[in-house]
Amino acid sequence: MTGSACLCYVQTKRASLFNRGGKAMNDATTGPMSGTTCTLSEALAVFVEAFDLDQVPRDVLDRAKLNILDALGIGFASVGFDFAERLASALSEIGGTGDYPIIGMDLCLSQRDSAHLNGTLIHGLDYDDTHSGAVVHTSASAVPTMLAAGLATDADGRRALGAFLIASEAASRIGAAANGGFHQKGFHPTGVVGAFGSAIGAGYLYGLKGDQLLDAQGIVLSQASASLEFLDDGAWTKRNHPAWASACGQTAAMMAKHGYLGPRKPYEGRYGLFNLYMRDPAMADPSVITEGLGREWSMMGIAFKPYPACHFNHAFADATLALKNEHKLTPADIKSMTARIHEDQSNVVCEPEVNKMRPQNAYDAQFSVHYIMSASMSRGQFTLDELEDDALQDQTILNLCSKSGYEIDPESAYPTYYSGEVVIETNDGRRLAHREAINRGSADNPVSTADIEAKFFANATRTVERAQAERVMDAVMSLESHGSLDILANTLVKS
């Protein structure tokens, strides 16, 4: 929504928006959008109340369904990994079973626990989509929110798809407004802003209006968090960041539905998101949240992952493979490999360098530019197979890791694109270089629908038969025609 639409909403809804428990609130102070008296949470409330799926362009709807399909495929692929089995056991013990299905498992949990486990499955292999400007894995929280809150409210396919779009849009815009500032403070944006997106998406499904939508956003401010500490030792915690975001977002929305009060400036307030979660709050551009809201869709800026690794590493896999194939290189030819990368990305995938050269587990490897280059050079690919134990202990790969390094690239296009250049020096004295200016899978270098479908089937059939995977795809791609979300949910349980 535009600023003027937001102002109109404030003027016409003032009695409800600024009145708690019969006590009138003061008028809204001037917010970060020049020329309006609308806070950011009010602008997002306008967006939710005015949302009409019929007004969403066809290409946005089609893209959204592909994002859902991609997320569910990764969820299936995660089943059987240790992290999935251990979390399923923990949640079953603490919360018992329930009525909400788990992707690829013969298991049903409570509403919140199903969102927690499904979100972890979707994000657990770090193969899920990323909004490039926000550096946020939006679908990993939006899909479990859509499923759990959608089933809880008997939503039809249209309303469920709308909730997914709302959650994705809000998370993308809030994350992009930070301009990388959450990472600098040590927060994983996916877990932080995914909670706000989930609160708003669940709020739409719960039918929240006015004050309730504001309270939901205020409440979730005190619940949103996600630490980057996992980078130092390959801990599993990142896997459940968007999952917890979904669970706490739904909780905040339900609390708001029942009249629980939340702060009214969760984004721009004195102890709001941008002042509390960023090292330098001046980096934030809150206008990104509202500019073109409801008319321009961040969904179209969400990138699909061709590789199961941190998105910062993808350009380096492609560049390494391009050099290997063009020059017929083998590991024996390599004297050194150097990744040229933006400074703000280097602390995620390049440091501490001693750990990146010898990853201790799959998660370490996914966040190591050294490993991605080395495995790609050694095996001519980077797939889930390159994250198995035999690959992590492959001496050819590890020897290449010891010959790999990085340097800061002033020509990087980050954060607009996750670009990267690989420079290889060979034992016979050649210096070879290849730059990927625009990471593959992004809006300006997209993968095809056929590529996304192939990725879905490759992932899903690691756990279920092809026939069941086809039923899932059919259910997703016709989602808005379903009278019940049960049609999709029933395809997800392993048969």
Tab-separated table of C-alpha atoms in Angstrom:
chain	number	residue	atom	x	y	z
A	1	MET	CA	0.000	0.000	0.000
A	2	THR	CA	1.108	3.553	-0.612
A	3	GLY	CA	1.645	6.063	2.170
A	4	SER	CA	-1.579	7.843	1.253
A	5	ALA	CA	-3.543	4.607	1.546
A	6	CYS	CA	-1.998	4.035	4.937
A	7	LEU	CA	-2.908	7.548	6.082
A	8	CYS	CA	-6.482	7.033	4.899
A	9	TYR	CA	-6.629	3.827	6.898
A	10	VAL	CA	-5.375	5.555	10.034
A	11	GLN	CA	-7.927	8.329	9.629
A	12	THR	CA	-10.874	6.001	9.072
A	13	LYS	CA	-9.835	3.373	11.610
A	14	ARG	CA	-8.478	5.656	14.348
A	15	ALA	CA	-11.109	4.642	16.883
A	16	SER	CA	-10.071	1.011	16.719
A	17	LEU	CA	-6.378	1.340	15.967
A	18	PHE	CA	-5.609	3.827	18.706
A	19	ASN	CA	-7.956	2.753	21.451
A	20	ARG	CA	-7.044	0.098	23.983
A	21	GLY	CA	-9.372	-0.967	26.717
A	22	GLY	CA	-11.546	2.115	26.257
A	23	LYS	CA	-8.654	4.520	26.808
A	24	ALA	CA	-7.897	6.752	23.846
A	25	MET	CA	-4.355	6.731	22.522
A	26	ASN	CA	-2.528	9.812	21.332
A	27	ASP	CA	-2.439	10.380	17.586
A	28	ALA	CA	0.271	8.498	15.760
A	29	THR	CA	3.506	10.360	15.516
A	30	THR	CA	5.149	10.940	12.187
A	31	GLY	CA	6.577	7.641	11.018
A	32	PRO	CA	9.558	6.865	8.804
A	33	MET	CA	7.534	7.343	5.624
A	34	SER	CA	7.834	10.995	4.733
A	35	GLY	CA	4.549	12.843	4.651
A	36	THR	CA	2.449	10.274	6.523
A	37	THR	CA	1.402	9.658	10.092
A	38	CYS	CA	1.431	5.927	9.592
A	39	THR	CA	3.630	3.510	11.511
A	40	LEU	CA	5.141	0.529	9.733
A	41	SER	CA	2.930	-1.956	11.565
A	42	GLU	CA	-0.126	0.062	10.482
A	43	ALA	CA	1.031	-0.016	6.870
A	44	LEU	CA	1.352	-3.789	7.031
A	45	ALA	CA	-2.056	-4.030	8.702
A	46	VAL	CA	-3.530	-2.082	5.785
A	47	PHE	CA	-1.915	-4.529	3.403
A	48	VAL	CA	-3.428	-7.535	5.170
A	49	GLU	CA	-6.936	-6.083	5.503
A	50	ALA	CA	-6.999	-4.969	1.873
A	51	PHE	CA	-5.480	-8.153	0.465
A	52	ASP	CA	-7.380	-9.648	-2.457
A	53	LEU	CA	-5.937	-12.661	-4.246
A	54	ASP	CA	-7.769	-11.628	-7.418
A	55	GLN	CA	-5.582	-8.514	-7.546
A	56	VAL	CA	-2.334	-10.488	-7.466
A	57	PRO	CA	-0.785	-10.850	-10.948
A	58	ARG	CA	-0.829	-14.319	-12.479
A	59	ASP	CA	2.953	-14.546	-12.713
A	60	VAL	CA	3.248	-13.828	-8.987
A	61	LEU	CA	0.775	-16.589	-8.145
A	62	ASP	CA	2.564	-19.039	-10.406
A	63	ARG	CA	5.904	-18.170	-8.844
A	64	ALA	CA	4.489	-18.525	-5.335
A	65	LYS	CA	3.323	-22.058	-6.066
A	66	LEU	CA	6.746	-22.979	-7.407
A	67	ASN	CA	8.279	-21.679	-4.178
A	68	ILE	CA	5.874	-23.822	-2.159
A	69	LEU	CA	6.691	-26.845	-4.327
A	70	ASP	CA	10.432	-26.280	-3.948
A	71	ALA	CA	10.101	-25.979	-0.163
A	72	LEU	CA	8.072	-29.162	0.171
A	73	GLY	CA	10.543	-31.117	-1.961
A	74	ILE	CA	13.382	-30.107	0.332
A	75	GLY	CA	11.233	-31.061	3.315
A	76	PHE	CA	10.904	-34.579	1.920
A	77	ALA	CA	14.656	-34.777	1.280
A	78	SER	CA	15.441	-33.897	4.905
A	79	VAL	CA	13.547	-36.878	6.295
A	80	GLY	CA	15.965	-39.502	7.599
A	81	PHE	CA	18.746	-37.058	8.450
A	82	ASP	CA	19.784	-37.101	12.099
A	83	PHE	CA	18.578	-33.570	12.781
A	84	ALA	CA	15.072	-34.418	11.533
A	85	GLU	CA	14.752	-37.613	13.550
A	86	ARG	CA	16.066	-36.022	16.736
A	87	LEU	CA	13.754	-33.002	16.505
A	88	ALA	CA	10.769	-35.250	15.751
A	89	SER	CA	11.586	-37.264	18.884
A	90	ALA	CA	11.971	-34.135	21.017
A	91	LEU	CA	8.737	-32.537	19.877
A	92	SER	CA	6.804	-35.792	20.218
A	93	GLU	CA	8.032	-36.176	23.788
A	94	ILE	CA	7.346	-32.624	24.908
A	95	GLY	CA	4.058	-32.057	23.076
A	96	GLY	CA	2.702	-35.455	22.176
A	97	THR	CA	1.019	-36.271	18.912
A	98	GLY	CA	-1.683	-34.237	17.227
A	99	ASP	CA	-3.645	-33.742	14.033
A	100	TYR	CA	-1.194	-31.772	11.877
A	101	PRO	CA	0.859	-33.718	9.304
A	102	ILE	CA	4.621	-33.741	8.982
A	103	ILE	CA	6.214	-33.675	5.531
A	104	GLY	CA	7.377	-37.144	4.507
A	105	MET	CA	6.745	-38.770	7.895
A	106	ASP	CA	4.050	-41.029	9.257
A	107	LEU	CA	3.591	-38.555	12.092
A	108	CYS	CA	1.159	-35.839	13.147
A	109	LEU	CA	1.869	-33.248	15.841
A	110	SER	CA	0.151	-30.260	17.425
A	111	GLN	CA	-0.263	-27.089	15.375
A	112	ARG	CA	2.831	-25.293	16.665
A	113	ASP	CA	4.999	-28.395	16.822
A	114	SER	CA	4.097	-29.315	13.252
A	115	ALA	CA	5.177	-25.851	12.109
A	116	HIS	CA	8.399	-26.252	14.091
A	117	LEU	CA	9.272	-29.595	12.537
A	118	ASN	CA	8.068	-28.805	9.001
A	119	GLY	CA	9.985	-25.533	8.967
A	120	THR	CA	13.131	-27.326	10.108
A	121	LEU	CA	12.731	-29.935	7.390
A	122	ILE	CA	12.349	-27.229	4.740
A	123	HIS	CA	15.398	-25.267	5.884
A	124	GLY	CA	17.449	-28.145	7.251
A	125	LEU	CA	19.498	-28.800	4.108
A	126	ASP	CA	20.030	-25.116	3.301
A	127	TYR	CA	18.627	-25.789	-0.149
A	128	ASP	CA	15.591	-23.510	0.131
A	129	ASP	CA	14.835	-20.209	-1.581
A	130	THR	CA	16.301	-16.849	-0.544
A	131	HIS	CA	15.144	-13.305	-1.109
A	132	SER	CA	18.388	-11.815	-2.374
A	133	GLY	CA	18.003	-8.268	-1.068
A	134	ALA	CA	16.776	-9.398	2.337
A	135	VAL	CA	19.066	-12.455	2.632
A	136	VAL	CA	16.034	-14.237	4.065
A	137	HIS	CA	14.755	-17.766	3.433
A	138	THR	CA	11.121	-16.720	3.199
A	139	SER	CA	9.358	-19.972	2.291
A	140	ALA	CA	10.882	-21.899	5.195
A	141	SER	CA	8.640	-20.009	7.615
A	142	ALA	CA	5.793	-19.058	5.265
A	143	VAL	CA	5.004	-22.642	4.151
A	144	PRO	CA	4.701	-24.176	7.647
A	145	THR	CA	2.629	-21.157	8.707
A	146	MET	CA	0.353	-21.619	5.714
A	147	LEU	CA	-0.036	-25.332	6.447
A	148	ALA	CA	-0.537	-25.217	10.221
A	149	ALA	CA	-2.633	-22.065	10.545
A	150	GLY	CA	-4.456	-22.914	7.322
A	151	LEU	CA	-5.515	-26.329	8.606
A	152	ALA	CA	-6.420	-24.834	11.991
A	153	THR	CA	-8.807	-22.373	10.337
A	154	ASP	CA	-10.227	-24.742	7.691
A	155	ALA	CA	-8.819	-22.470	4.997
A	156	ASP	CA	-9.439	-23.218	1.358
A	157	GLY	CA	-6.609	-23.204	-1.165
A	158	ARG	CA	-7.099	-19.558	-2.140
A	159	ARG	CA	-6.874	-18.310	1.418
A	160	ALA	CA	-3.887	-20.537	2.164
A	161	LEU	CA	-2.058	-19.242	-0.912
A	162	GLY	CA	-2.886	-15.686	0.151
A	163	ALA	CA	-1.403	-16.302	3.597
A	164	PHE	CA	1.787	-17.635	2.026
A	165	LEU	CA	2.088	-14.526	-0.166
A	166	ILE	CA	1.446	-12.174	2.752
A	167	ALA	CA	4.005	-13.884	5.002
A	168	SER	CA	6.628	-13.969	2.240
A	169	GLU	CA	6.043	-10.368	1.246
A	170	ALA	CA	6.292	-9.023	4.778
A	171	ALA	CA	9.432	-11.001	5.618
A	172	SER	CA	11.130	-10.032	2.345
A	173	ARG	CA	10.454	-6.340	2.800
A	174	ILE	CA	11.391	-6.168	6.482
A	175	GLY	CA	14.611	-8.055	5.797
A	176	ALA	CA	15.514	-5.887	2.806
A	177	ALA	CA	14.924	-2.727	4.861
A	178	ALA	CA	17.814	-3.720	7.160
A	179	ASN	CA	20.377	-3.554	4.326
A	180	GLY	CA	22.423	-6.375	5.836
A	181	GLY	CA	22.404	-4.831	9.303
A	182	PHE	CA	21.017	-7.888	11.074
A	183	HIS	CA	23.974	-10.017	9.950
A	184	GLN	CA	26.422	-7.424	11.227
A	185	LYS	CA	24.875	-7.624	14.690
A	186	GLY	CA	25.050	-11.427	14.684
A	187	PHE	CA	21.401	-12.182	13.936
A	188	HIS	CA	20.193	-14.588	11.273
A	189	PRO	CA	17.536	-12.521	9.445
A	190	THR	CA	15.514	-15.582	8.427
A	191	GLY	CA	14.596	-16.328	12.012
A	192	VAL	CA	14.061	-12.708	12.971
A	193	VAL	CA	11.917	-11.318	10.177
A	194	GLY	CA	10.299	-14.674	9.413
A	195	ALA	CA	8.566	-14.345	12.776
A	196	PHE	CA	6.957	-11.066	11.698
A	197	GLY	CA	5.932	-12.501	8.346
A	198	SER	CA	4.419	-15.528	10.064
A	199	ALA	CA	2.536	-13.396	12.580
A	200	ILE	CA	1.018	-11.369	9.745
A	201	GLY	CA	0.305	-14.405	7.549
A	202	ALA	CA	-1.292	-16.280	10.447
A	203	GLY	CA	-3.181	-13.122	11.353
A	204	TYR	CA	-4.718	-13.126	7.892
A	205	LEU	CA	-5.845	-16.737	8.333
A	206	TYR	CA	-7.165	-16.054	11.841
A	207	GLY	CA	-9.156	-13.103	10.480
A	208	LEU	CA	-7.422	-10.463	12.598
A	209	LYS	CA	-8.450	-6.849	12.077
A	210	GLY	CA	-7.242	-3.420	13.178
A	211	ASP	CA	-5.786	-3.488	16.677
A	212	GLN	CA	-5.282	-7.230	16.530
A	213	LEU	CA	-2.949	-7.005	13.535
A	214	LEU	CA	-0.949	-4.300	15.293
A	215	ASP	CA	-0.743	-6.292	18.518
A	216	ALA	CA	0.400	-9.424	16.683
A	217	GLN	CA	3.357	-7.553	15.205
A	218	GLY	CA	4.167	-5.958	18.555
A	219	ILE	CA	3.974	-9.241	20.442
A	220	VAL	CA	6.236	-11.118	18.047
A	221	LEU	CA	8.973	-8.489	18.516
A	222	SER	CA	9.623	-10.072	21.925
A	223	GLN	CA	9.696	-13.575	20.464
A	224	ALA	CA	11.843	-13.149	17.337
A	225	SER	CA	15.493	-14.124	17.514
A	226	ALA	CA	18.125	-16.179	15.709
A	227	SER	CA	21.846	-16.230	16.484
A	228	LEU	CA	24.645	-16.725	13.965
A	229	GLU	CA	26.779	-18.499	16.577
A	230	PHE	CA	26.285	-21.774	14.664
A	231	LEU	CA	28.849	-20.494	12.143
A	232	ASP	CA	31.705	-21.204	14.533
A	233	ASP	CA	31.106	-24.911	15.018
A	234	GLY	CA	28.491	-26.181	12.558
A	235	ALA	CA	25.777	-26.461	15.214
A	236	TRP	CA	22.277	-27.428	14.108
A	237	THR	CA	20.470	-24.373	15.471
A	238	LYS	CA	20.176	-22.503	12.158
A	239	ARG	CA	18.034	-25.298	10.790
A	240	ASN	CA	15.149	-24.446	13.106
A	241	HIS	CA	15.342	-20.643	12.896
A	242	PRO	CA	12.511	-20.246	10.360
A	243	ALA	CA	10.618	-23.073	12.068
A	244	TRP	CA	10.623	-21.286	15.402
A	245	ALA	CA	9.710	-18.089	13.562
A	246	SER	CA	6.599	-19.829	12.232
A	247	ALA	CA	5.661	-21.226	15.624
A	248	CYS	CA	6.080	-17.969	17.524
A	249	GLY	CA	4.428	-15.953	14.745
A	250	GLN	CA	1.316	-18.105	14.966
A	251	THR	CA	1.401	-17.823	18.754
A	252	ALA	CA	1.634	-14.030	18.602
A	253	ALA	CA	-1.295	-13.852	16.189
A	254	MET	CA	-3.453	-16.023	18.431
A	255	MET	CA	-2.521	-13.971	21.494
A	256	ALA	CA	-3.542	-10.849	19.600
A	257	LYS	CA	-6.819	-12.459	18.568
A	258	HIS	CA	-7.633	-12.909	22.249
A	259	GLY	CA	-6.812	-9.315	23.132
A	260	TYR	CA	-3.227	-9.554	24.371
A	261	LEU	CA	-1.564	-6.160	23.889
A	262	GLY	CA	1.672	-5.613	21.973
A	263	PRO	CA	3.851	-2.527	21.376
A	264	ARG	CA	2.670	-0.323	18.536
A	265	LYS	CA	6.074	0.522	17.055
A	266	PRO	CA	7.788	-2.869	16.796
A	267	TYR	CA	9.961	-1.771	13.870
A	268	GLU	CA	10.884	1.870	14.358
A	269	GLY	CA	10.418	2.167	18.139
A	270	ARG	CA	13.124	3.081	20.627
A	271	TYR	CA	13.670	-0.608	21.382
A	272	GLY	CA	12.142	-1.824	18.142
A	273	LEU	CA	13.564	-4.134	15.533
A	274	PHE	CA	15.891	-1.730	13.751
A	275	ASN	CA	17.267	-0.046	16.874
A	276	LEU	CA	17.746	-3.265	18.818
A	277	TYR	CA	18.775	-5.849	16.206
A	278	MET	CA	21.240	-3.763	14.165
A	279	ARG	CA	24.720	-2.562	15.030
A	280	ASP	CA	24.050	0.635	13.081
A	281	PRO	CA	20.324	1.459	12.912
A	282	ALA	CA	21.094	4.237	10.442
A	283	MET	CA	21.693	1.534	7.846
A	284	ALA	CA	17.986	0.736	7.792
A	285	ASP	CA	15.707	2.096	5.104
A	286	PRO	CA	12.190	1.501	6.458
A	287	SER	CA	10.618	2.936	3.295
A	288	VAL	CA	11.472	-0.388	1.618
A	289	ILE	CA	8.697	-1.974	3.688
A	290	THR	CA	5.977	0.277	2.303
A	291	GLU	CA	7.152	1.342	-1.155
A	292	GLY	CA	4.767	-0.217	-3.657
A	293	LEU	CA	3.315	-2.559	-1.020
A	294	GLY	CA	0.354	-4.346	-2.567
A	295	ARG	CA	1.383	-3.339	-6.099
A	296	GLU	CA	4.956	-4.581	-6.485
A	297	TRP	CA	5.729	-8.094	-5.314
A	298	SER	CA	8.953	-9.126	-3.604
A	299	MET	CA	8.035	-12.699	-4.486
A	300	MET	CA	9.563	-12.069	-7.898
A	301	GLY	CA	12.919	-11.289	-6.245
A	302	ILE	CA	13.141	-14.602	-4.390
A	303	ALA	CA	15.910	-16.795	-5.771
A	304	PHE	CA	15.798	-20.566	-6.079
A	305	LYS	CA	18.870	-22.515	-5.030
A	306	PRO	CA	20.596	-24.727	-7.568
A	307	TYR	CA	22.987	-25.959	-4.856
A	308	PRO	CA	22.391	-27.220	-1.278
A	309	ALA	CA	24.602	-24.626	0.369
A	310	CYS	CA	24.610	-21.062	1.618
A	311	HIS	CA	23.503	-18.817	-1.234
A	312	PHE	CA	26.709	-16.783	-0.848
A	313	ASN	CA	28.618	-19.814	-2.168
A	314	HIS	CA	26.629	-20.505	-5.329
A	315	ALA	CA	28.527	-18.191	-7.653
A	316	PHE	CA	31.756	-19.889	-6.592
A	317	ALA	CA	30.437	-23.361	-7.383
A	318	ASP	CA	29.339	-22.191	-10.834
A	319	ALA	CA	32.615	-20.354	-11.465
A	320	THR	CA	34.705	-23.348	-10.378
A	321	LEU	CA	32.715	-25.720	-12.569
A	322	ALA	CA	32.994	-23.325	-15.516
A	323	LEU	CA	36.798	-23.222	-15.189
A	324	LYS	CA	37.033	-26.993	-14.675
A	325	ASN	CA	34.984	-27.724	-17.779
A	326	GLU	CA	36.477	-25.036	-20.007
A	327	HIS	CA	40.106	-25.899	-19.240
A	328	LYS	CA	39.666	-29.634	-18.524
A	329	LEU	CA	41.127	-29.184	-15.049
A	330	THR	CA	41.682	-31.950	-12.521
A	331	PRO	CA	42.630	-31.629	-8.838
A	332	ALA	CA	46.223	-32.502	-9.764
A	333	ASP	CA	46.415	-29.329	-11.888
A	334	ILE	CA	45.621	-26.950	-9.034
A	335	LYS	CA	48.261	-24.882	-7.264
A	336	SER	CA	45.754	-22.522	-5.606
A	337	MET	CA	42.129	-21.406	-5.765
A	338	THR	CA	40.975	-17.990	-4.584
A	339	ALA	CA	37.413	-16.808	-4.061
A	340	ARG	CA	36.973	-13.077	-4.620
A	341	ILE	CA	34.032	-12.102	-2.415
A	342	HIS	CA	32.329	-9.088	-0.834
A	343	GLU	CA	33.564	-8.196	2.644
A	344	ASP	CA	30.101	-8.502	4.205
A	345	GLN	CA	29.777	-12.072	2.927
A	346	SER	CA	33.237	-13.204	3.991
A	347	ASN	CA	32.459	-13.494	7.704
A	348	VAL	CA	29.723	-16.027	6.888
A	349	VAL	CA	31.463	-18.370	4.423
A	350	CYS	CA	35.190	-17.609	4.759
A	351	GLU	CA	35.895	-17.199	8.466
A	352	PRO	CA	37.218	-18.660	10.686
A	353	GLU	CA	39.318	-19.883	7.796
A	354	VAL	CA	40.851	-22.834	9.639
A	355	ASN	CA	37.333	-24.265	10.115
A	356	LYS	CA	36.321	-23.582	6.532
A	357	MET	CA	39.336	-25.483	5.197
A	358	ARG	CA	38.377	-28.607	7.128
A	359	PRO	CA	34.639	-28.722	7.802
A	360	GLN	CA	33.632	-31.003	10.644
A	361	ASN	CA	30.144	-31.760	9.372
A	362	ALA	CA	27.761	-31.071	6.504
A	363	TYR	CA	26.638	-27.728	7.897
A	364	ASP	CA	30.227	-26.550	8.197
A	365	ALA	CA	30.699	-27.561	4.560
A	366	GLN	CA	27.610	-25.712	3.339
A	367	PHE	CA	29.005	-22.499	4.801
A	368	SER	CA	32.542	-22.942	3.488
A	369	VAL	CA	33.521	-21.337	0.199
A	370	HIS	CA	36.731	-23.360	0.388
A	371	TYR	CA	34.808	-26.627	0.480
A	372	ILE	CA	32.328	-25.641	-2.247
A	373	MET	CA	35.170	-24.794	-4.658
A	374	SER	CA	37.151	-27.896	-3.739
A	375	ALA	CA	34.289	-30.370	-3.942
A	376	SER	CA	33.112	-28.867	-7.232
A	377	MET	CA	36.614	-29.118	-8.694
A	378	SER	CA	37.116	-32.667	-7.445
A	379	ARG	CA	33.711	-34.171	-8.277
A	380	GLY	CA	32.442	-31.958	-11.072
A	381	GLN	CA	29.206	-31.225	-9.199
A	382	PHE	CA	27.828	-30.019	-5.867
A	383	THR	CA	24.794	-31.971	-4.721
A	384	LEU	CA	23.500	-33.484	-1.501
A	385	ASP	CA	25.931	-36.338	-2.177
A	386	GLU	CA	28.823	-33.920	-1.606
A	387	LEU	CA	27.543	-33.415	1.943
A	388	GLU	CA	27.692	-37.099	2.847
A	389	ASP	CA	30.408	-38.360	5.208
A	390	ASP	CA	32.486	-39.933	2.452
A	391	ALA	CA	32.774	-36.573	0.706
A	392	LEU	CA	33.564	-34.697	3.912
A	393	GLN	CA	36.432	-37.122	4.519
A	394	ASP	CA	37.604	-37.257	0.900
A	395	GLN	CA	41.333	-36.462	0.989
A	396	THR	CA	41.324	-35.102	-2.556
A	397	ILE	CA	38.711	-32.525	-1.563
A	398	LEU	CA	40.454	-31.709	1.706
A	399	ASN	CA	43.825	-31.277	-0.043
A	400	LEU	CA	42.192	-28.778	-2.392
A	401	CYS	CA	40.651	-27.003	0.610
A	402	SER	CA	44.158	-26.450	1.984
A	403	LYS	CA	45.076	-24.762	-1.318
A	404	SER	CA	42.017	-22.510	-1.239
A	405	GLY	CA	41.616	-19.006	0.106
A	406	TYR	CA	39.732	-15.763	-0.396
A	407	GLU	CA	40.237	-12.064	-0.922
A	408	ILE	CA	37.881	-9.099	-0.726
A	409	ASP	CA	36.374	-8.100	-4.054
A	410	PRO	CA	35.589	-4.369	-4.471
A	411	GLU	CA	33.773	-5.191	-7.725
A	412	SER	CA	31.230	-7.484	-6.089
A	413	ALA	CA	27.579	-6.697	-6.818
A	414	TYR	CA	26.471	-7.803	-3.344
A	415	PRO	CA	23.814	-7.336	-1.995
A	416	THR	CA	21.990	-6.763	-5.302
A	417	TYR	CA	23.436	-10.042	-6.535
A	418	TYR	CA	25.496	-12.718	-4.811
A	419	SER	CA	28.270	-12.425	-7.346
A	420	GLY	CA	31.683	-14.044	-7.096
A	421	GLU	CA	34.914	-14.690	-8.963
A	422	VAL	CA	37.220	-17.692	-8.759
A	423	VAL	CA	40.902	-17.305	-9.621
A	424	ILE	CA	42.914	-20.490	-10.163
A	425	GLU	CA	46.670	-20.785	-10.450
A	426	THR	CA	47.759	-24.053	-12.036
A	427	ASN	CA	50.932	-26.006	-11.454
A	428	ASP	CA	52.050	-25.247	-15.008
A	429	GLY	CA	51.912	-21.474	-14.401
A	430	ARG	CA	48.513	-20.489	-15.816
A	431	ARG	CA	46.265	-17.936	-14.095
A	432	LEU	CA	42.611	-18.633	-14.878
A	433	ALA	CA	39.630	-16.593	-13.722
A	434	HIS	CA	35.870	-16.732	-14.088
A	435	ARG	CA	33.298	-14.318	-12.638
A	436	GLU	CA	29.633	-15.024	-12.038
A	437	ALA	CA	28.216	-11.502	-11.968
A	438	ILE	CA	24.627	-12.548	-11.233
A	439	ASN	CA	24.025	-15.670	-9.175
A	440	ARG	CA	22.070	-18.363	-11.006
A	441	GLY	CA	18.527	-18.793	-9.722
A	442	SER	CA	18.022	-15.086	-9.036
A	443	ALA	CA	15.399	-12.973	-10.782
A	444	ASP	CA	17.895	-11.689	-13.368
A	445	ASN	CA	19.489	-15.087	-13.982
A	446	PRO	CA	16.571	-17.425	-13.369
A	447	VAL	CA	16.319	-21.161	-13.437
A	448	SER	CA	13.460	-22.560	-15.512
A	449	THR	CA	10.198	-24.039	-14.283
A	450	ALA	CA	11.467	-27.371	-15.592
A	451	ASP	CA	14.613	-26.986	-13.462
A	452	ILE	CA	12.525	-26.322	-10.350
A	453	GLU	CA	10.284	-29.295	-11.028
A	454	ALA	CA	13.307	-31.538	-11.629
A	455	LYS	CA	14.830	-30.374	-8.351
A	456	PHE	CA	11.541	-31.104	-6.560
A	457	PHE	CA	11.367	-34.659	-7.876
A	458	ALA	CA	15.047	-35.320	-7.140
A	459	ASN	CA	14.512	-34.191	-3.548
A	460	ALA	CA	11.083	-35.690	-2.885
A	461	THR	CA	11.932	-39.120	-4.261
A	462	ARG	CA	14.725	-39.508	-1.746
A	463	THR	CA	11.877	-40.253	0.695
A	464	VAL	CA	8.683	-41.098	-1.210
A	465	GLU	CA	7.773	-42.836	-4.438
A	466	ARG	CA	7.499	-40.874	-7.668
A	467	ALA	CA	3.714	-41.343	-7.743
A	468	GLN	CA	3.300	-39.626	-4.372
A	469	ALA	CA	5.640	-36.811	-5.437
A	470	GLU	CA	3.476	-36.278	-8.511
A	471	ARG	CA	0.376	-36.020	-6.308
A	472	VAL	CA	2.106	-33.382	-4.211
A	473	MET	CA	3.039	-31.369	-7.288
A	474	ASP	CA	-0.489	-31.579	-8.686
A	475	ALA	CA	-1.934	-30.427	-5.346
A	476	VAL	CA	0.420	-27.464	-5.101
A	477	MET	CA	0.087	-26.271	-8.666
A	478	SER	CA	-3.737	-26.302	-8.432
A	479	LEU	CA	-3.826	-24.978	-4.868
A	480	GLU	CA	-6.179	-22.055	-5.429
A	481	SER	CA	-8.853	-24.363	-6.833
A	482	HIS	CA	-9.061	-26.497	-3.678
A	483	GLY	CA	-12.010	-26.152	-1.339
A	484	SER	CA	-9.860	-27.420	1.517
A	485	LEU	CA	-6.196	-27.413	2.446
A	486	ASP	CA	-6.670	-31.047	3.431
A	487	ILE	CA	-6.135	-32.000	-0.213
A	488	LEU	CA	-2.522	-30.813	-0.069
A	489	ALA	CA	-1.939	-31.921	3.517
A	490	ASN	CA	-3.002	-35.480	2.780
A	491	THR	CA	-0.360	-35.814	0.039
A	492	LEU	CA	2.450	-34.920	2.446
A	493	VAL	CA	2.206	-37.838	4.870
A	494	LYS	CA	4.435	-40.691	3.801
A	495	SER	CA	2.275	-43.465	2.441
